[in-house]
């Protein structure tokens, strides 16, 4: 048995061990190294990189807490944007559905830089949106939408929403239409039927979408790099800067370990919350 | 008896607005790239002048070359690794199968930042420094889970008795693979290759971390360009990337069902 199954699996497993597992372990090891002035990093066993970050209220507030807040806010907005779309798409068929699905997935396959270009045309000082708003006398002076936190939030919502639509759609399509019909037949209003039947059943999809998009946004570095400004200290971007611009690999590694740990902690919290929400729902319906 | 459906109308309107939001930057880019008067909307006519400029720019051409080489090699390697593995996983039940599949899919769960940093540090550590290899490895591993997903899906629909029949009439393992298995799952292979290629071709995060000097992939070139000027030449380049992605999307959807492979 093993002799038959192992050979086709061995190459991919070896590649992953060499190029994923070993590098990830090495990041952990590197986080205890020391950066010596003038020299390159030196093998050491120090907690300095961790205390430099965790012992510094400025970093904690402006990097870690800031990233968590941005990720929470953008994920929440994405959910609000995605939920109605998923409900609507679930009802469509044929050509209309194909068109909608193509539009939803287009941003996932078109590169980030390409999308950013379009947003710049819309959002820059003399861009489309400002020209329109000034022509409509909404305001007189161009407003800055890009190269600050506003641009980062808009872009993260833009990229996150399709993922949440897709994972919600998975759940919604599993719901039997007879359930809703039955509820309506026994006199539930459309709203009650949605709230009591459809919504609880979409929890797994919602949770899956939240996990993906929260993790993506919490770790984001390409978006803040492209449309943020120097005050946008998201942790992913700080890692990028420390590694490539300051060449401080030990500190960048420690930040990575902290990022993974915090992300895992938040996901565990979310799992507990969702488990409890579903349980409470079941109990109250009993 | 049909009451005026306010909820349904609102849902429809909201979906329409969201679609506009999703498509807007893409549409704007396409319009700017075809508009003779730089940037001024609405369009005053149609020109391919910006495309000519973009497609003759030496920097962009070099970037295209790099992205092409990178995309083709990463897709080939990832698919070559994924094919035997997905065959083994789809066709056999064994203890630890779930763990093995999870392990192979795990690169999807690691944030790009940390994965790229890890490769960067790793190659510095083993004394390789910066060169093309980390970039190629990064792209390959990034697309590998997607290759696994499409190939597993197409193998699920494959009837293994076809292979048994070939073996029964005397075909060897290799012969069976080449003349029965591969042609049968060819659509899966094509869409898997298309998806891997387009993900690699459009990738920015991994490339910006790992590209060595002289080997800048196209998206990174485009980014350094629009950092200083975002004229219609950049729009033409961006539009070319959009058109290519659209073709790949149609291809993938035709053969594998886009939704199944992009879901989370």
Short mmCIF file of C-alpha atoms in Angstrom, two decimals, chain A residues 130 134 139-143:
data_model
loop_
_atom_site.label_atom_id
_atom_site.label_comp_id
_atom_site.label_asym_id
_atom_site.label_seq_id
_atom_site.Cartn_x
_atom_site.Cartn_y
_atom_site.Cartn_z
CA UNK A 130 -13.03 64.81 -7.27
CA UNK A 134 -16.66 69.53 -7.43
CA UNK A 139 -17.22 70.25 -2.01
CA UNK A 140 -14.96 72.88 -3.58
CA UNK A 141 -11.43 71.63 -2.89
CA UNK A 142 -10.16 68.23 -4.06
CA UNK A 143 -10.19 65.67 -1.24
#
